Coordinates of C-alpha atoms in Angstrom, one line a residue:
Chain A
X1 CA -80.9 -112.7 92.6
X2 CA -78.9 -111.7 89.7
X3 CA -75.1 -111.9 88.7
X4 CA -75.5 -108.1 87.4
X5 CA -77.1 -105.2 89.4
X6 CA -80.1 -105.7 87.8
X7 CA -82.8 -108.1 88.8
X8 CA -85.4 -106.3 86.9
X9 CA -86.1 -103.9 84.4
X10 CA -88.8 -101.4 86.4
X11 CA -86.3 -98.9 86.8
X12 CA -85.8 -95.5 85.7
X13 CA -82.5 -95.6 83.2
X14 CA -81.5 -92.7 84.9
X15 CA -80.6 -94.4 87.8
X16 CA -78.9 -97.3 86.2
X17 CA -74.6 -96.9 86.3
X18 CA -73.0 -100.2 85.8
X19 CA -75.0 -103.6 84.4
X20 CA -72.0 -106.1 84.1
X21 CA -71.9 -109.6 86.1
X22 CA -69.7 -109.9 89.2
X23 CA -69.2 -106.1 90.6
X24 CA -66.5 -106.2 92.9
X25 CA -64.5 -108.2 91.6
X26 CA -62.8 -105.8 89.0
X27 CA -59.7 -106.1 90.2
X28 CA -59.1 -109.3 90.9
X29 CA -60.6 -110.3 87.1
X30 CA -57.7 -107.9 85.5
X31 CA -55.3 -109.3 87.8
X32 CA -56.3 -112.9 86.8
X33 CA -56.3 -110.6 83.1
X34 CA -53.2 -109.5 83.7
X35 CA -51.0 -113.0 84.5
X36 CA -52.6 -115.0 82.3
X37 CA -51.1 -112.4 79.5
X38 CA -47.9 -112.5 80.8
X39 CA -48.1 -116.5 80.8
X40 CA -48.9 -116.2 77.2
X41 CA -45.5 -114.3 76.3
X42 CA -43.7 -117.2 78.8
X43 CA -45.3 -119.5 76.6
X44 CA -44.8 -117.7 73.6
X45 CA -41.1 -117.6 73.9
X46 CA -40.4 -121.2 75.4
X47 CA -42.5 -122.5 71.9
X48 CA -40.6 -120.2 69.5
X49 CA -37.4 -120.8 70.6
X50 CA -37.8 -124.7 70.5
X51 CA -39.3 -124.2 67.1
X52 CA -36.1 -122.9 66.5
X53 CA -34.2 -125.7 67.6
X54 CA -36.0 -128.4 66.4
X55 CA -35.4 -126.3 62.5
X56 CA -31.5 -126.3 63.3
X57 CA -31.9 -129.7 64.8
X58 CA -33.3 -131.0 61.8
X59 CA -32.3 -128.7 59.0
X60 CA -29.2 -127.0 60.3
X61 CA -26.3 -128.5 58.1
X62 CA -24.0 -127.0 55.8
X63 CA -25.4 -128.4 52.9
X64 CA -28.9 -127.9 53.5
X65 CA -28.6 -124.1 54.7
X66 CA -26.8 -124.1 50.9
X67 CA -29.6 -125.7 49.2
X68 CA -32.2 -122.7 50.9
X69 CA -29.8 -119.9 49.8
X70 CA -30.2 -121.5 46.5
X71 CA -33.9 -121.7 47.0
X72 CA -34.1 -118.5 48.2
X73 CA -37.2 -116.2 47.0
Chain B
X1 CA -91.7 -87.8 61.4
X2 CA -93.6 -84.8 62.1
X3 CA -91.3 -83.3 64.8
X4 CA -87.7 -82.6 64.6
X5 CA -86.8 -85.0 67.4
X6 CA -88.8 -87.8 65.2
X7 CA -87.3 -86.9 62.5
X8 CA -83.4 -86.7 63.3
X9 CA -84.3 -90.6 65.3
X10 CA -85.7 -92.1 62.4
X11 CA -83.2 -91.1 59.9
X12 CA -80.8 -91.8 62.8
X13 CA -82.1 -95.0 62.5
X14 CA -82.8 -95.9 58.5
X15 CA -79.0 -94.6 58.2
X16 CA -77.6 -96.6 61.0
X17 CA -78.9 -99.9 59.3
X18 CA -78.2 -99.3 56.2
X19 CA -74.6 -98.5 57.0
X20 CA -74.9 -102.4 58.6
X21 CA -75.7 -104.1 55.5
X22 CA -72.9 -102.4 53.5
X23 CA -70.3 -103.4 56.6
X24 CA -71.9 -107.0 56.7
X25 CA -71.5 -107.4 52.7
X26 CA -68.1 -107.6 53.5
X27 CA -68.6 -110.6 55.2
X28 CA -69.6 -112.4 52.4
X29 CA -66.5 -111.5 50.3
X30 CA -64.8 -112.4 53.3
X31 CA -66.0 -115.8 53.0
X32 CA -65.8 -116.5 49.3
X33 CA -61.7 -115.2 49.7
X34 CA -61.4 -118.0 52.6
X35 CA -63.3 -120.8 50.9
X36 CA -61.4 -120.1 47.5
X37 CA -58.4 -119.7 49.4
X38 CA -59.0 -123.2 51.0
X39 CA -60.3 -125.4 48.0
X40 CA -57.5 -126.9 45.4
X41 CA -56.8 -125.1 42.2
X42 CA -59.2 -127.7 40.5
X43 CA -62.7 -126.5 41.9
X44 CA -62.1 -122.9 42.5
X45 CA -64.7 -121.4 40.4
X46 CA -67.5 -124.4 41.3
X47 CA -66.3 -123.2 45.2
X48 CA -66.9 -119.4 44.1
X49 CA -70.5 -119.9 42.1
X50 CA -71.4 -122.1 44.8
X51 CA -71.2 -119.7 47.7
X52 CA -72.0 -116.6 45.8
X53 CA -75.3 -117.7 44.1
X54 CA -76.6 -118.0 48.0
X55 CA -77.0 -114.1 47.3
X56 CA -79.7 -114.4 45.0
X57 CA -81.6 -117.5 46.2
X58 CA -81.7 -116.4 49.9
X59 CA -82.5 -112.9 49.1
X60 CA -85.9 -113.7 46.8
X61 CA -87.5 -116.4 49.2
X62 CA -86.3 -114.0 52.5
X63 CA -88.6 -111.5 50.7
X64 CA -90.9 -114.3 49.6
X65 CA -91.3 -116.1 53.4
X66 CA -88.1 -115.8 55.3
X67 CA -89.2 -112.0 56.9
X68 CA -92.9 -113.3 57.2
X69 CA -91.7 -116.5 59.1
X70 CA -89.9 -114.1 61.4
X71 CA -93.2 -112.0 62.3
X72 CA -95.1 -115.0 62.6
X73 CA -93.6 -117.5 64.6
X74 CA -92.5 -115.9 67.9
X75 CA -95.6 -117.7 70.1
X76 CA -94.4 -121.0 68.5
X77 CA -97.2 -121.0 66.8
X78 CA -98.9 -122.5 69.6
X79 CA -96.5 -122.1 72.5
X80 CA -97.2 -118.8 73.8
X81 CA -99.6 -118.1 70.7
X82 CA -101.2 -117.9 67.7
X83 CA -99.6 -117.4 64.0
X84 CA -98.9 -113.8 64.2
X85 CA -98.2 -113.5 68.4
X86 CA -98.4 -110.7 69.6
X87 CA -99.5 -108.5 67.0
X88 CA -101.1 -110.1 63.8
X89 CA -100.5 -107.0 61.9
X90 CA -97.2 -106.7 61.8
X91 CA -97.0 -110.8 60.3
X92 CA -99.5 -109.6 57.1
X93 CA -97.9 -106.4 56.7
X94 CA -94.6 -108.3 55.8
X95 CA -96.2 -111.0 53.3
X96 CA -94.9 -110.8 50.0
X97 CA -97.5 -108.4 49.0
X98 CA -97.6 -106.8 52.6
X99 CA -98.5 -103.1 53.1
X100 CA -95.0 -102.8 54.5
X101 CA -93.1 -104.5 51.9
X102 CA -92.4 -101.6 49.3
X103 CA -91.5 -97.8 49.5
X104 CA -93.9 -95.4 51.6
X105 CA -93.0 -92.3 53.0
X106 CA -94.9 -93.2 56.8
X107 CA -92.3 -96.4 57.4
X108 CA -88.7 -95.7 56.3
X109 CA -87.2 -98.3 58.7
X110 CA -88.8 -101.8 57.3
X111 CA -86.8 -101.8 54.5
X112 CA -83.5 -101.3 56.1
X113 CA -84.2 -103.8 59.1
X114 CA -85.2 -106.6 56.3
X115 CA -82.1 -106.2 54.3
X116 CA -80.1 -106.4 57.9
X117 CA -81.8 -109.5 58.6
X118 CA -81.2 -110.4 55.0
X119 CA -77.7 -110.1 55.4
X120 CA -77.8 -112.5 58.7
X121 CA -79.6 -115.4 56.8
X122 CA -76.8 -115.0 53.8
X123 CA -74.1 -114.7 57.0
X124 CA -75.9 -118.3 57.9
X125 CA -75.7 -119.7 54.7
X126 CA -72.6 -118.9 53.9
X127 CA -71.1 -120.4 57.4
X128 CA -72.2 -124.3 56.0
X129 CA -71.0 -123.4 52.9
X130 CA -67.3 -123.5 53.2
X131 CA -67.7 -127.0 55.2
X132 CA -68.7 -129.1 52.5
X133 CA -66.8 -127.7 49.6
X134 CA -65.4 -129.5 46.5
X135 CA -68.0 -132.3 46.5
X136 CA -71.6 -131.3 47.1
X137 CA -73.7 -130.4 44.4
X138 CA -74.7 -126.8 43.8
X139 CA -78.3 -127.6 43.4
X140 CA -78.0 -129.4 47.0
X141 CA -76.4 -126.5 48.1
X142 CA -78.7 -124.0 47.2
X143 CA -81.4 -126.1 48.6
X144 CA -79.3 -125.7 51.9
X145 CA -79.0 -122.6 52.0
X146 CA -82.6 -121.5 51.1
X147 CA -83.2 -123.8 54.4
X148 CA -81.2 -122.5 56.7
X149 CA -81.0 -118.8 55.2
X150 CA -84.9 -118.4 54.8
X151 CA -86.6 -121.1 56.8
X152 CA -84.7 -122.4 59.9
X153 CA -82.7 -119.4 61.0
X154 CA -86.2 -116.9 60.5
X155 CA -87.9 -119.5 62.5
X156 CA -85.1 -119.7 65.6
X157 CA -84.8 -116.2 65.5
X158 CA -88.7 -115.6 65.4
X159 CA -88.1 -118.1 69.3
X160 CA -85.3 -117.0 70.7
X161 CA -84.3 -113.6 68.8
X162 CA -87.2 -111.1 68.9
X163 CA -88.5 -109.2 71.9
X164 CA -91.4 -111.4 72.0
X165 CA -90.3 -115.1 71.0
X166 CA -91.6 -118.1 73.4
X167 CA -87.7 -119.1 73.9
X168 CA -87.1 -115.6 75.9
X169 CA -90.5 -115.5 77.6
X170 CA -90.5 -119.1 79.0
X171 CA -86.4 -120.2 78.5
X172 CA -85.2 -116.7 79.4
X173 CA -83.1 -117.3 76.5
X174 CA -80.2 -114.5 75.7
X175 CA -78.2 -114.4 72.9
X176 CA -77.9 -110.8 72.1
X177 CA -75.5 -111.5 69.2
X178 CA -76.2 -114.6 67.8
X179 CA -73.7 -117.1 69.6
X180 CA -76.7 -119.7 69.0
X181 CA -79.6 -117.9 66.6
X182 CA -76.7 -117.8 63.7
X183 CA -73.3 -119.8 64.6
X184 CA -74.7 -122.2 66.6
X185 CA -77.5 -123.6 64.1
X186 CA -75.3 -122.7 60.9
X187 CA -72.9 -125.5 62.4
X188 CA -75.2 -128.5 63.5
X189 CA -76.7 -127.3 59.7
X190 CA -73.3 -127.7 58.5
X191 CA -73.1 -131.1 60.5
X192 CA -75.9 -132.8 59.4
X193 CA -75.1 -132.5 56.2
X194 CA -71.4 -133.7 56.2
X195 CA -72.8 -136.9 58.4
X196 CA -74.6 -137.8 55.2
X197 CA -72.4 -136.0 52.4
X198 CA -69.0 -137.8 53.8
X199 CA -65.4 -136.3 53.6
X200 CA -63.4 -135.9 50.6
X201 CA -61.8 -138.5 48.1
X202 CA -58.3 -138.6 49.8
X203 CA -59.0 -137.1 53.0
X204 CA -58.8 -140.1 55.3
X205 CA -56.1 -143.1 55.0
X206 CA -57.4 -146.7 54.7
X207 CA -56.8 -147.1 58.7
X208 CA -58.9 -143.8 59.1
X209 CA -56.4 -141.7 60.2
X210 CA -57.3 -138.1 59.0
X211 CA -55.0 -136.5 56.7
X212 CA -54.7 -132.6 56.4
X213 CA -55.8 -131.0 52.6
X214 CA -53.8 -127.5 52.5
X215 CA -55.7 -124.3 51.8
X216 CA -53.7 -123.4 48.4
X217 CA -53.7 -119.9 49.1
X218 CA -53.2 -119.1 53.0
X219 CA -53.0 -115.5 52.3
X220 CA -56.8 -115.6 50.7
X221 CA -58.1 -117.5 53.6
X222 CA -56.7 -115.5 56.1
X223 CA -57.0 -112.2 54.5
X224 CA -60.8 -113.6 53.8
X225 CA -61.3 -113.8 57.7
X226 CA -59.7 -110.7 58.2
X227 CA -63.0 -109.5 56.0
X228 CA -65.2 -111.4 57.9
X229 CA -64.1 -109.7 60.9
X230 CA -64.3 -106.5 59.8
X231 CA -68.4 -107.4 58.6
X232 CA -68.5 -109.1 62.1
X233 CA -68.8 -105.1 63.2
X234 CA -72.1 -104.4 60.5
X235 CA -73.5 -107.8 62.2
X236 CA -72.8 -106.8 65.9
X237 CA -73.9 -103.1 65.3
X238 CA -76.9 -104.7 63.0
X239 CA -78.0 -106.3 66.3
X240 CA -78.7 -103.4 68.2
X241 CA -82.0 -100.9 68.2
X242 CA -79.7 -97.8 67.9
X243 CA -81.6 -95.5 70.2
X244 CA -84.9 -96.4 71.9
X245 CA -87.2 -94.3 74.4
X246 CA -89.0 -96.0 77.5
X247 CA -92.1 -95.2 75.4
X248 CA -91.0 -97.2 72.1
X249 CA -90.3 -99.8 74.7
X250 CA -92.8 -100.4 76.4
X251 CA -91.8 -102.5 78.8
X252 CA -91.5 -101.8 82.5
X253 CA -88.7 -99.5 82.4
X254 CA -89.7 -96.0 83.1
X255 CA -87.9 -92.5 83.2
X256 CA -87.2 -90.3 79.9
X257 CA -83.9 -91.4 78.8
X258 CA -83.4 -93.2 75.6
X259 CA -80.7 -95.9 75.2
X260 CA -79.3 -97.6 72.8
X261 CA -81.3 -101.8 73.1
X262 CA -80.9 -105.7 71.8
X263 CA -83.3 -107.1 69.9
X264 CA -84.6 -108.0 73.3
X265 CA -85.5 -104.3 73.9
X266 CA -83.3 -104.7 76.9
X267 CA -80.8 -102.0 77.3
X268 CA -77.1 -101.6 76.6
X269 CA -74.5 -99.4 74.5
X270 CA -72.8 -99.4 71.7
X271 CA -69.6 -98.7 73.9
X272 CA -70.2 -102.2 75.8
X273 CA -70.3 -103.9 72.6
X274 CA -67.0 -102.6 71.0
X275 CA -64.7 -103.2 73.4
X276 CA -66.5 -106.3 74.1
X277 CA -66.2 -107.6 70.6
X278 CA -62.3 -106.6 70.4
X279 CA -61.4 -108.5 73.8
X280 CA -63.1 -111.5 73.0
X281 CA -61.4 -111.4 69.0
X282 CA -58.0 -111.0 71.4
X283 CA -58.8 -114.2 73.7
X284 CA -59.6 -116.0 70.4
X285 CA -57.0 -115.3 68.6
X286 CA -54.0 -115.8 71.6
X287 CA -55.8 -119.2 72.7
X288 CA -56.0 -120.3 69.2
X289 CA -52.4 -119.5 68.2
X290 CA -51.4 -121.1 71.3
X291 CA -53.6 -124.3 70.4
X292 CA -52.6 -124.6 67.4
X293 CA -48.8 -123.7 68.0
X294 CA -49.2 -120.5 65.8
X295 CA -51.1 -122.6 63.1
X296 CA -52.3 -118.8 61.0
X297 CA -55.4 -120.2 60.1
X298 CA -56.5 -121.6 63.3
X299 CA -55.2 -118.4 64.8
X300 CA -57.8 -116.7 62.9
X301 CA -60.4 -118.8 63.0
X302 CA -60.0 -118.7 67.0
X303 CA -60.6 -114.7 66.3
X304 CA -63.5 -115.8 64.9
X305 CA -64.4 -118.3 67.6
X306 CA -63.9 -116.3 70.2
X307 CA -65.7 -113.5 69.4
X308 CA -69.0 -115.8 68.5
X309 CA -68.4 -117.6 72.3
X310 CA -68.6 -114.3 74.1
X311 CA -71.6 -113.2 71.7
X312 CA -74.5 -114.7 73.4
X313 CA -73.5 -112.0 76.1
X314 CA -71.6 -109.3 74.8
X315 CA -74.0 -106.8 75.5
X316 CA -73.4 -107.1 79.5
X317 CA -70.2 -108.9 79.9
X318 CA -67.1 -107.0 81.3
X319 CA -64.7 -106.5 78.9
X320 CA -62.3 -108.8 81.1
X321 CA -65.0 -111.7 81.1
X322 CA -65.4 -111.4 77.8
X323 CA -61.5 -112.2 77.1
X324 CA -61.5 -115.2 78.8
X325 CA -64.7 -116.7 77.9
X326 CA -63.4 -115.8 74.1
X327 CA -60.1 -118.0 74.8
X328 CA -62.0 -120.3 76.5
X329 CA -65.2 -121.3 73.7
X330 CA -61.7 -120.8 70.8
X331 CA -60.0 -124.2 73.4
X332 CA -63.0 -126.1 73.0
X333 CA -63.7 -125.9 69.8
X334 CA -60.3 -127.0 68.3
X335 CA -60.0 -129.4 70.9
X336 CA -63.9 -130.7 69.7
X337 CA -62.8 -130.4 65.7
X338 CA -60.1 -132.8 65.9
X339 CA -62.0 -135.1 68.0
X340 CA -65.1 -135.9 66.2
X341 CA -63.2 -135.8 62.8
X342 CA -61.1 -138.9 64.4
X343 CA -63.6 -140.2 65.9
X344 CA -67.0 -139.6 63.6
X345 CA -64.5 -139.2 60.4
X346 CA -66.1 -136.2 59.8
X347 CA -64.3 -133.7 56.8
X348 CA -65.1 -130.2 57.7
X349 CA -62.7 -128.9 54.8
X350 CA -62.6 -125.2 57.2
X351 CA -63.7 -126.2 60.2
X352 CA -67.4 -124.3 60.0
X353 CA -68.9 -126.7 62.4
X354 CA -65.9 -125.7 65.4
X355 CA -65.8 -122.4 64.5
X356 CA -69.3 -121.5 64.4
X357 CA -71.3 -124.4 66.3
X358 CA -69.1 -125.8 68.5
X359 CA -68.2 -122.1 69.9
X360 CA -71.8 -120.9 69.6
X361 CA -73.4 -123.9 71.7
X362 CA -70.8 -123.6 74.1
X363 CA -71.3 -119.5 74.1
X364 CA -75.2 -119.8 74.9
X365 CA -74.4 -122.2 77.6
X366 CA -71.5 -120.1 79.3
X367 CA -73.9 -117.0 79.3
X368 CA -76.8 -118.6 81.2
X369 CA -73.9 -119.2 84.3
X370 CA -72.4 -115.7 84.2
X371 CA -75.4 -113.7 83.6
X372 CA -77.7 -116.1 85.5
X373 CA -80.6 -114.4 87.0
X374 CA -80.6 -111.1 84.9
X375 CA -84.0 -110.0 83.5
X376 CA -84.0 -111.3 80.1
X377 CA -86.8 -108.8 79.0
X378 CA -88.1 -105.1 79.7
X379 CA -91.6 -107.4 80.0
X380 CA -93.3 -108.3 82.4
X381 CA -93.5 -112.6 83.0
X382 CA -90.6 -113.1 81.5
X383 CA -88.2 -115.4 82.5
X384 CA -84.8 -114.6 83.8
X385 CA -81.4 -115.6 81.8
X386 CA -80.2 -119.0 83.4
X387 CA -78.2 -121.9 82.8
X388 CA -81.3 -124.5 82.1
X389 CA -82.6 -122.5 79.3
X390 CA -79.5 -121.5 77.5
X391 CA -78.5 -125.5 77.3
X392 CA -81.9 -126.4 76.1
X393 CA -81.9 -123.1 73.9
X394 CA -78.5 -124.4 72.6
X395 CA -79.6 -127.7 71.6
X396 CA -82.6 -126.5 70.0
X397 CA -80.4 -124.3 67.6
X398 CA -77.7 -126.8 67.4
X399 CA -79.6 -129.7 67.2
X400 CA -83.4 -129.0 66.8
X401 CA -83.3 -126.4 63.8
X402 CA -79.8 -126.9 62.9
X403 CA -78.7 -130.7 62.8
X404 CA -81.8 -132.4 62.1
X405 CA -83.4 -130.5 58.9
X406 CA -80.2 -130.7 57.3
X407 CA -79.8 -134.3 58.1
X408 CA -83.4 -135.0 56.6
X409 CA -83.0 -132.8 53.6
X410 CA -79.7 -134.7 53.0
X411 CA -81.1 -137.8 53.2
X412 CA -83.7 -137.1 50.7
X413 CA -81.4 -135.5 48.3
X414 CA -78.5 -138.5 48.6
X415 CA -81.6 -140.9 48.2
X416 CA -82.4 -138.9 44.7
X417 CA -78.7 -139.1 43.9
X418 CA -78.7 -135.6 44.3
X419 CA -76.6 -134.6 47.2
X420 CA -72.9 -135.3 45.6
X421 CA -70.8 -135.2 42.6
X422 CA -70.3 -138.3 41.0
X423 CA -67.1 -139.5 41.6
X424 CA -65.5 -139.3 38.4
X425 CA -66.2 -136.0 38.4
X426 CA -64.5 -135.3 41.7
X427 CA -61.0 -136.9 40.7
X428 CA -61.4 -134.4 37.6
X429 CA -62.2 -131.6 39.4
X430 CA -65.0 -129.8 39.2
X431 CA -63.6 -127.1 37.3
X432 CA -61.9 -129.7 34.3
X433 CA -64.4 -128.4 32.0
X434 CA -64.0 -125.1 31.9
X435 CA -60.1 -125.6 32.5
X436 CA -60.1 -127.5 29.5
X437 CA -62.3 -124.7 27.5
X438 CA -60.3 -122.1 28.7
X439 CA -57.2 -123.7 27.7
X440 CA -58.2 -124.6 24.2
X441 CA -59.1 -121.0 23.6
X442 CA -55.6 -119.9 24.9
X443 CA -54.2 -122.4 22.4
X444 CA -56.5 -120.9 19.5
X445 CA -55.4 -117.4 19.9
X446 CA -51.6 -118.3 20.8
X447 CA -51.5 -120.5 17.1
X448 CA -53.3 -117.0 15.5
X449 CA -50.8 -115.0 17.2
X450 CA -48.0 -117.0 16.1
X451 CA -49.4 -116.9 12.4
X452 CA -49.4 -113.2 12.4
X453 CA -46.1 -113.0 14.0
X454 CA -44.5 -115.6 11.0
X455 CA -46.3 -113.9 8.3
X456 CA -45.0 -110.6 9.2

């Protein structure tokens, strides 16, 4: 018994199509594929965007926005 | 090669290894870029000499015994047979003084499959190097390296990396690109010598806490790993037998057509492995930058990790398995690096030992569960890939032939007051000599120049 098609290796190559684990289940690993990219951007854009804030939070002020200007390479 | 079809397939082949060692050089720039790129202005060029005089010392003893070891050691000697198992001849023709060992006309392939393998042990080498920069000795070093490069990674990959080794026959052990055979040793090498080296003046408060020592250049180290990536490709391709028939085989496979095979002689394509290798690189990298809150070096480095998880398997996996077993090997490793260097105070100065052991162990383990029960070999007897073997397989590279060596060489050195810098030394930097040299000379000239320039 074998996760792959192949459980042993007397056969003729000719005969061989797919060797990957888990045939079948193609579509339900790129739809697992699929949300767990489209999580990624969710998280992506929750973590920028309170990056952000935190850096206006804690830098935002007149007179530190002045000093980076200043700074500015 | 005396009919076309010969012919074409063994030049096929010579060129199609050779190209492999020029892509895996690359590697090794890559590495010197990131471990410059990570040390402090002080010991650049001790960082630099120290990796890239592993070129030299690994390359004469791999010719010396590193290749014979390989050729010689697959039954054990003594598991599944003698010095030499299964064919004698081929361990004497690759002695030093070996029929095979120098230009003939009738073998145009032994060259180009040494320096491939040659490139691997260097690849090895080079992984523990970065860990332990800016205080080992070079001489320690070097000693290291000629260990793992020409001794310990010949010997794992004469077990567990070579159509006949006693780890495949009785383990069923697969590791088709090197998850354990390379990463997984070159980290528990990498361990056992920090255990006895210890971190870095600086690197950990008087409470213990760890404090982080920034790369100085984060465009080197990442542009460095960028390298390494792209010689990742010359060490995947480097891994294959470009194009085999049933006959060259001669396993239990039958029919006429020829395939492209591991080292295993079991078949896959160079199409599986590519898009393989460029999903698992995408897991890596979008786990590690989520890890590490878009940390660019650990986003990189999880590039690297996950790719080296999904290796063990990357000639079978889907492409979609592949991605996720990437992301997953590139969570545990970070998550495992910051734990044992709180807890076990352990400074990993580019975190080698996550990158490359952590991730490799865990790879070799995750393929025995997803490829479980697949023939590891075209032979017959052999045992089928399964989760049992790959753990003890994993511990033997980790542990057995990665870990322990070191730890004993490292001993023996530290006991000869051989295995660090003396202190002084280290708060100077190791490069404060030649700084200074170089500085005096600039003053020299500059006070010349001057003269010239007030004399008219």
């Amino acid at each position: 018994m074998s996760t792959t098609p192949i459980d042993t290796w007397a056969v003729d190559l000719a005969n061989v199509t797919v060797i990957y684990p888990w045939v079948g289940s193609e579509v339900a690993m790129a739809s697992v594929g699929i949300i767990a990219w489209l999580a990624w951007h969710v998280w992506q854009v929750k973590h920028e965007n309170s990056t952000y804030d935190e850096n206006l939070r804690k830098y935002g002020g007149k007179e530190t926005i002045n000093s980076a200007i200043d700074d500015h390479q | 090669m005396d009919t076309d079809v010969a012919a074409i397939t063994t030049v096929f082949t010579e060129f199609y290894y050779f190209i492999t060692v020029a892509l895996m050089f690359l590697i090794h720039v890559g590495f010197c870029m990131y471990e410059v790129g990570a040390s402090r202005r002080r010991n650049h060029m001790h960082t630099l000499m120290k990796n890239s005089m592993l070129i030299p010392l690994v390359t004469v003893t791999w010719f010396f015994f590193g290749w014979w070891i390989y050729w010689a050691f697959p039954g054990g000697p003594g598991i599944t047979g003698p010095l030499g198992h299964p064919d004698p001849s081929f361990a004497a023709a690759y002695t030093p003084w070996g029929e095979s060992m120098g230009p003939r006309l009738d073998d145009r392939i032994s060259g180009v499959f040494w320096a491939a393998f040659l490139l691997f042990a260097w690849t090895a080498a080079s992984i523990v190097s970065g860990a332990v920069i800016e205080r080992i000795r070079s001489f320690a070093f070097w000693i290291f390296a000629i260990l793992i490069g020409s001794v310990t990674w010949s010997i794992d990959a004469a077990w567990g990396w070579h159509f006949s080794g006693w780890m495949v026959q009785l383990l069923g052990y697969h590791d088709a690109y090197a998850s354990g055979v390379i990463h997984a040793i070159a980290g528990g090498c990498a361990l056992g010598i920090l255990v006895v080296l210890g971190p870095r003046l600086g690197k950990f408060a008087a409470d213990g806490t760890p404090r982080d020592i920034l790369p100085h250049n984060p465009w080197l180290v990442c542009i460095g790993l960028f390298l390494i990536y792209t010689g990742f490709w010359g060490f995947y391709v480097a891994c294959n037998v470009p194009l085999a028939t049933t006959g060259f085989i001669d396993g239990q496979i039958t029919g006429a057509t020829q395939t492209a095979t591991t080292i295993y002689m079991t078949p896959t394509t160079l199409s599986a492995i590519t898009m393989n290798f460029l999903m698992s690189l995408a897991g890596g990298m979008m786990v590690g930058y989520m890890v590490s809150k878009g940390d660019a070096f650990w986003t990189y480095s999880g590039g690297l990790a996950g790719i080296i998880t999904a290796s063990a398997g990357n000639d079978l996996y889907h492409p979609i398995q592949a991605l996720f077993i990437g992301g997953i090997g590139t969570y545990l490793m970070y998550k495992l690096h910051y734990w044992v260097e709180a807890k076990f105070k352990i400074d990993d100065a580019v975190g080698a030992v996550a990158v490359h052991g952590y991730a490799g162990f865990i790879g070799v383990v995750i393929a025995g569960f997803v490829l479980w029960g697949h023939p590891s070999s075209p032979y017959d007897g052999f045992a089928a890939i399964n989760p049992v073997g790959q753990f003890i397989g994993a511990i033997i590279m980790f542990w057995v032939l990665g870990f322990i060596p070191a730890w004993i060489i490292a001993k023996i050195l530290a006991s000869a007051d051989l295995l660090r810098i003396p202190r002084e030394v280290e708060l100077l930097g190791l490069d404060f000599h030649d700084n200074r040299e170089a500085e005096a000379a600039r003053q020299d000239v500059l006070a010349d120049v001057r003269s010239v320039s007030a004399t008219g």
